[in-house]
Amino acid sequence: MNNQHWQNIKTQAEQWVREAGERIRISLASPLTVETKSNPNDLVTNMDKATEQFFVSRIRDTYHDHKIMGEEGFGDEFKDLNGTVWIIDPIDGTMNFVHQQRHFTISVGIYHDGVGQIGLIYDVMANEMYSALRGEGAETEGTPLHIDDKIGLEKALIGLNANWLTTNKHLHADALHFLVSDARGIRSYGSAALEIAYVTAGRLNAYATLRLSPWDYAGGLVIAQEAGAVATTLQGEPLDLLSRQSVLIAAPRVHEEIVQRLKIT
């Protein structure tokens, strides 16, 4: 498949993402139905479900042989990533959507035989699209995105949820404390996709988390790699889009320093 094929799909996908974003903005004038999933803080709304169903309907009608992996379960079951797969988070940052009505995104990654071809992250309330096409670079609203490969940890802003600095079952409690003391600052925006987008735009220099699902970062992974970021697990291992795992997406020097520090803790 040539680049024009993927460019055509990217153009269509961007149109759908913006349309879905407009639907979400309009919905804010009406009461939300809010439910919980795995725990009281794991929220899902009627708009999460409606937005994923919107994408599923459009994709099924237009690309009959494409498969869909969606957070809310309206897509397909997966044992591998063969063929063309859309990996969708209809609203990433649902808690922000419910409580703040800002700082949430639509995230779409399109992969072919496991290789990321297209990445889209749309900051709905800011009307800001981050996008990438494999081999063609990354941009936001026409501005190219290029990671600063010279910045080190001491001058870096790190996207990190404070929960990972407390006792948890994934890493011993003080393993990431060095980020607080050694980095210039720590930030948390409540949306993994938004924080990855901010890394590509230089608003953050790294995003780190101990547990993330594929739909949270599939779109951002393509954008980050095209912008020049390095993306692995916290142990420096390749990411697996069929499982939940730790994720570190960062400027090259910052990535290297974090991985090396974690290896000796």
C-alpha positions as a Python dict, from the first residue, in 0.01 Angstrom:
ca = {
    (1, 'M'): (0, 0, 0),
    (2, 'N'): (145, 337, -99),
    (3, 'N'): (151, 659, 96),
    (4, 'Q'): (-140, 804, -101),
    (5, 'H'): (-357, 517, 27),
    (6, 'W'): (-274, 603, 388),
    (7, 'Q'): (-303, 977, 323),
    (8, 'N'): (-657, 924, 198),
    (9, 'I'): (-744, 725, 511),
    (10, 'K'): (-582, 990, 731),
    (11, 'T'): (-787, 1266, 568),
    (12, 'Q'): (-1107, 1068, 623),
    (13, 'A'): (-1014, 981, 981),
    (14, 'E'): (-939, 1344, 1066),
    (15, 'Q'): (-1280, 1445, 930),
    (16, 'W'): (-1452, 1186, 1150),
    (17, 'V'): (-1251, 1287, 1457),
    (18, 'R'): (-1344, 1653, 1417),
    (19, 'E'): (-1708, 1557, 1360),
    (20, 'A'): (-1704, 1341, 1674),
    (21, 'G'): (-1547, 1628, 1867),
    (22, 'E'): (-1826, 1863, 1758),
    (23, 'R'): (-2084, 1608, 1871),
    (24, 'I'): (-1916, 1593, 2214),
    (25, 'R'): (-1906, 1973, 2246),
    (26, 'I'): (-2277, 1994, 2163),
    (27, 'S'): (-2353, 1720, 2417),
    (28, 'L'): (-2217, 1934, 2701),
    (29, 'A'): (-2542, 2131, 2695),
    (30, 'S'): (-2732, 1817, 2805),
    (31, 'P'): (-2707, 1609, 3125),
    (32, 'L'): (-2449, 1328, 3118),
    (33, 'T'): (-2516, 971, 3217),
    (34, 'V'): (-2212, 866, 3422),
    (35, 'E'): (-2138, 506, 3521),
    (36, 'T'): (-1838, 329, 3673),
    (37, 'K'): (-1640, 37, 3536),
    (38, 'S'): (-1356, -139, 3721),
    (39, 'N'): (-1365, 95, 4025),
    (40, 'P'): (-1551, 407, 4147),
    (41, 'N'): (-1295, 633, 3977),
    (42, 'D'): (-1302, 450, 3642),
    (43, 'L'): (-1578, 646, 3473),
    (44, 'V'): (-1768, 597, 3149),
    (45, 'T'): (-2040, 821, 3009),
    (46, 'N'): (-2308, 790, 2746),
    (47, 'M'): (-2086, 1005, 2523),
    (48, 'D'): (-1788, 765, 2553),
    (49, 'K'): (-2016, 490, 2423),
    (50, 'A'): (-2191, 702, 2161),
    (51, 'T'): (-1860, 835, 2026),
    (52, 'E'): (-1710, 488, 1991),
    (53, 'Q'): (-2028, 368, 1819),
    (54, 'F'): (-2002, 666, 1583),
    (55, 'F'): (-1652, 556, 1476),
    (56, 'V'): (-1748, 189, 1450),
    (57, 'S'): (-2041, 276, 1223),
    (58, 'R'): (-1831, 498, 994),
    (59, 'I'): (-1543, 252, 970),
    (60, 'R'): (-1766, -51, 908),
    (61, 'D'): (-1954, 134, 632),
    (62, 'T'): (-1640, 265, 459),
    (63, 'Y'): (-1360, 12, 515),
    (64, 'H'): (-1523, -332, 522),
    (65, 'D'): (-1203, -527, 587),
    (66, 'H'): (-1068, -304, 865),
    (67, 'K'): (-1086, -414, 1229),
    (68, 'I'): (-1153, -201, 1537),
    (69, 'M'): (-1012, -211, 1890),
    (70, 'G'): (-1210, 28, 2111),
    (71, 'E'): (-1204, 100, 2482),
    (72, 'E'): (-1577, 59, 2527),
    (73, 'G'): (-1595, -283, 2362),
    (74, 'F'): (-1792, -210, 2044),
    (75, 'G'): (-1512, -333, 1818),
    (76, 'D'): (-1358, -674, 1753),
    (77, 'E'): (-1177, -936, 1961),
    (78, 'F'): (-801, -959, 1901),
    (79, 'K'): (-532, -1225, 1917),
    (80, 'D'): (-299, -1041, 1679),
    (81, 'L'): (-275, -714, 1485),
    (82, 'N'): (-281, -862, 1136),
    (83, 'G'): (-450, -650, 871),
    (84, 'T'): (-559, -290, 923),
    (85, 'V'): (-667, -211, 1278),
    (86, 'W'): (-813, 112, 1416),
    (87, 'I'): (-733, 152, 1788),
    (88, 'I'): (-972, 406, 1936),
    (89, 'D'): (-1021, 583, 2267),
    (90, 'P'): (-1343, 781, 2214),
    (91, 'I'): (-1284, 1004, 2517),
    (92, 'D'): (-944, 982, 2685),
    (93, 'G'): (-970, 1170, 3013),
    (94, 'T'): (-1330, 1088, 3099),
    (95, 'M'): (-1293, 1218, 3454),
    (96, 'N'): (-1181, 1554, 3314),
    (97, 'F'): (-1474, 1545, 3071),
    (98, 'V'): (-1719, 1487, 3357),
    (99, 'H'): (-1571, 1725, 3615),
    (100, 'Q'): (-1396, 1997, 3414),
    (101, 'Q'): (-1533, 1979, 3060),
    (102, 'R'): (-1180, 2026, 2925),
    (103, 'H'): (-845, 1845, 2898),
    (104, 'F'): (-988, 1536, 2728),
    (105, 'T'): (-912, 1397, 2383),
    (106, 'I'): (-1019, 1163, 2107),
    (107, 'S'): (-733, 927, 2024),
    (108, 'V'): (-707, 716, 1707),
    (109, 'G'): (-419, 497, 1593),
    (110, 'I'): (-437, 308, 1264),
    (111, 'Y'): (-201, 12, 1230),
    (112, 'H'): (-130, -234, 950),
    (113, 'D'): (19, -571, 1043),
    (114, 'G'): (123, -419, 1375),
    (115, 'V'): (298, -114, 1228),
    (116, 'G'): (160, 230, 1309),
    (117, 'Q'): (59, 415, 994),
    (118, 'I'): (-157, 701, 1124),
    (119, 'G'): (-186, 872, 1460),
    (120, 'L'): (-445, 1130, 1564),
    (121, 'I'): (-502, 1301, 1898),
    (122, 'Y'): (-771, 1568, 1912),
    (123, 'D'): (-794, 1805, 2209),
    (124, 'V'): (-1168, 1854, 2180),
    (125, 'M'): (-1220, 2178, 2375),
    (126, 'A'): (-901, 2342, 2243),
    (127, 'N'): (-993, 2234, 1887),
    (128, 'E'): (-632, 2121, 1844),
    (129, 'M'): (-540, 1821, 1629),
    (130, 'Y'): (-207, 1640, 1662),
    (131, 'S'): (-145, 1407, 1368),
    (132, 'A'): (114, 1193, 1198),
    (133, 'L'): (151, 975, 890),
    (134, 'R'): (425, 713, 896),
    (135, 'G'): (736, 844, 722),
    (136, 'E'): (589, 1191, 673),
    (137, 'G'): (647, 1346, 1016),
    (138, 'A'): (407, 1486, 1274),
    (139, 'E'): (224, 1815, 1305),
    (140, 'T'): (-38, 2007, 1496),
    (141, 'E'): (-270, 2230, 1296),
    (142, 'G'): (-7, 2275, 1023),
    (143, 'T'): (291, 2329, 1257),
    (144, 'P'): (556, 2054, 1233),
    (145, 'L'): (643, 1874, 1558),
    (146, 'H'): (1008, 1802, 1638),
    (147, 'I'): (1136, 1666, 1970),
    (148, 'D'): (1429, 1847, 2131),
    (149, 'D'): (1696, 1574, 2142),
    (150, 'K'): (1939, 1780, 2350),
    (151, 'I'): (1738, 1841, 2666),
    (152, 'G'): (1825, 1626, 2969),
    (153, 'L'): (1633, 1523, 3279),
    (154, 'E'): (1748, 1821, 3486),
    (155, 'K'): (1564, 2061, 3253),
    (156, 'A'): (1269, 1836, 3176),
    (157, 'L'): (901, 1858, 3261),
    (158, 'I'): (764, 1509, 3319),
    (159, 'G'): (402, 1400, 3281),
    (160, 'L'): (337, 1165, 3575),
    (161, 'N'): (28, 1074, 3776),
    (162, 'A'): (103, 1124, 4147),
    (163, 'N'): (-57, 785, 4225),
    (164, 'W'): (256, 618, 4088),
    (165, 'L'): (464, 788, 4358),
    (166, 'T'): (272, 604, 4630),
    (167, 'T'): (262, 238, 4730),
    (168, 'N'): (130, 28, 4442),
    (169, 'K'): (149, -329, 4315),
    (170, 'H'): (339, -248, 3995),
    (171, 'L'): (661, -91, 4128),
    (172, 'H'): (806, -35, 4472),
    (173, 'A'): (686, 291, 4619),
    (174, 'D'): (998, 506, 4584),
    (175, 'A'): (1114, 385, 4239),
    (176, 'L'): (1002, 702, 4061),
    (177, 'H'): (1079, 950, 4337),
    (178, 'F'): (1399, 1055, 4159),
    (179, 'L'): (1184, 1218, 3892),
    (180, 'V'): (1043, 1458, 4151),
    (181, 'S'): (1386, 1555, 4278),
    (182, 'D'): (1591, 1545, 3956),
    (183, 'A'): (1353, 1676, 3689),
    (184, 'R'): (1266, 2043, 3659),
    (185, 'G'): (899, 1970, 3729),
    (186, 'I'): (617, 1714, 3736),
    (187, 'R'): (279, 1769, 3574),
    (188, 'S'): (-41, 1565, 3550),
    (189, 'Y'): (-322, 1649, 3307),
    (190, 'G'): (-547, 1346, 3352),
    (191, 'S'): (-535, 1226, 2991),
    (192, 'A'): (-257, 997, 2870),
    (193, 'A'): (-314, 1090, 2507),
    (194, 'L'): (-303, 1462, 2585),
    (195, 'E'): (22, 1423, 2780),
    (196, 'I'): (179, 1227, 2493),
    (197, 'A'): (66, 1502, 2255),
    (198, 'Y'): (228, 1758, 2486),
    (199, 'V'): (556, 1562, 2467),
    (200, 'T'): (548, 1589, 2088),
    (201, 'A'): (479, 1964, 2114),
    (202, 'G'): (758, 2025, 2369),
    (203, 'R'): (515, 2123, 2645),
    (204, 'L'): (639, 1815, 2830),
    (205, 'N'): (963, 1625, 2776),
    (206, 'A'): (843, 1284, 2893),
    (207, 'Y'): (530, 1096, 2985),
    (208, 'A'): (561, 798, 3219),
    (209, 'T'): (301, 558, 3356),
    (210, 'L'): (305, 213, 3512),
    (211, 'R'): (-9, 78, 3351),
    (212, 'L'): (-173, 183, 3026),
    (213, 'S'): (-409, 19, 2776),
    (214, 'P'): (-334, 19, 2401),
    (215, 'W'): (-613, 263, 2310),
    (216, 'D'): (-467, 519, 2553),
    (217, 'Y'): (-144, 552, 2356),
    (218, 'A'): (-182, 388, 2012),
    (219, 'G'): (-244, 716, 1833),
    (220, 'G'): (14, 903, 2038),
    (221, 'L'): (277, 638, 1971),
    (222, 'V'): (274, 708, 1597),
    (223, 'I'): (283, 1085, 1651),
    (224, 'A'): (562, 1062, 1909),
    (225, 'Q'): (783, 841, 1694),
    (226, 'E'): (735, 1062, 1390),
    (227, 'A'): (824, 1367, 1604),
    (228, 'G'): (1147, 1201, 1722),
    (229, 'A'): (1053, 1071, 2066),
    (230, 'V'): (1155, 731, 2202),
    (231, 'A'): (874, 502, 2319),
    (232, 'T'): (919, 186, 2529),
    (233, 'T'): (813, 36, 2859),
    (234, 'L'): (977, 181, 3170),
    (235, 'Q'): (1225, -106, 3144),
    (236, 'G'): (1322, 1, 2792),
    (237, 'E'): (1142, -290, 2625),
    (238, 'P'): (924, -270, 2310),
    (239, 'L'): (559, -181, 2359),
    (240, 'D'): (293, -448, 2304),
    (241, 'L'): (-40, -317, 2171),
    (242, 'L'): (-222, -631, 2282),
    (243, 'S'): (-164, -583, 2656),
    (244, 'R'): (-165, -331, 2940),
    (245, 'Q'): (185, -230, 3048),
    (246, 'S'): (408, 51, 3159),
    (247, 'V'): (479, 323, 2902),
    (248, 'L'): (757, 579, 2873),
    (249, 'I'): (747, 825, 2584),
    (250, 'A'): (1017, 1088, 2601),
    (251, 'A'): (1279, 1300, 2432),
    (252, 'P'): (1582, 1076, 2358),
    (253, 'R'): (1818, 1196, 2635),
    (254, 'V'): (1543, 1210, 2895),
    (255, 'H'): (1428, 860, 2798),
    (256, 'E'): (1778, 719, 2831),
    (257, 'E'): (1833, 880, 3172),
    (258, 'I'): (1503, 753, 3314),
    (259, 'V'): (1552, 397, 3190),
    (260, 'Q'): (1908, 385, 3322),
    (261, 'R'): (1803, 517, 3663),
    (262, 'L'): (1527, 259, 3690),
    (263, 'K'): (1770, -22, 3607),
    (264, 'I'): (1979, 57, 3914),
    (265, 'T'): (1693, 111, 4161),
}
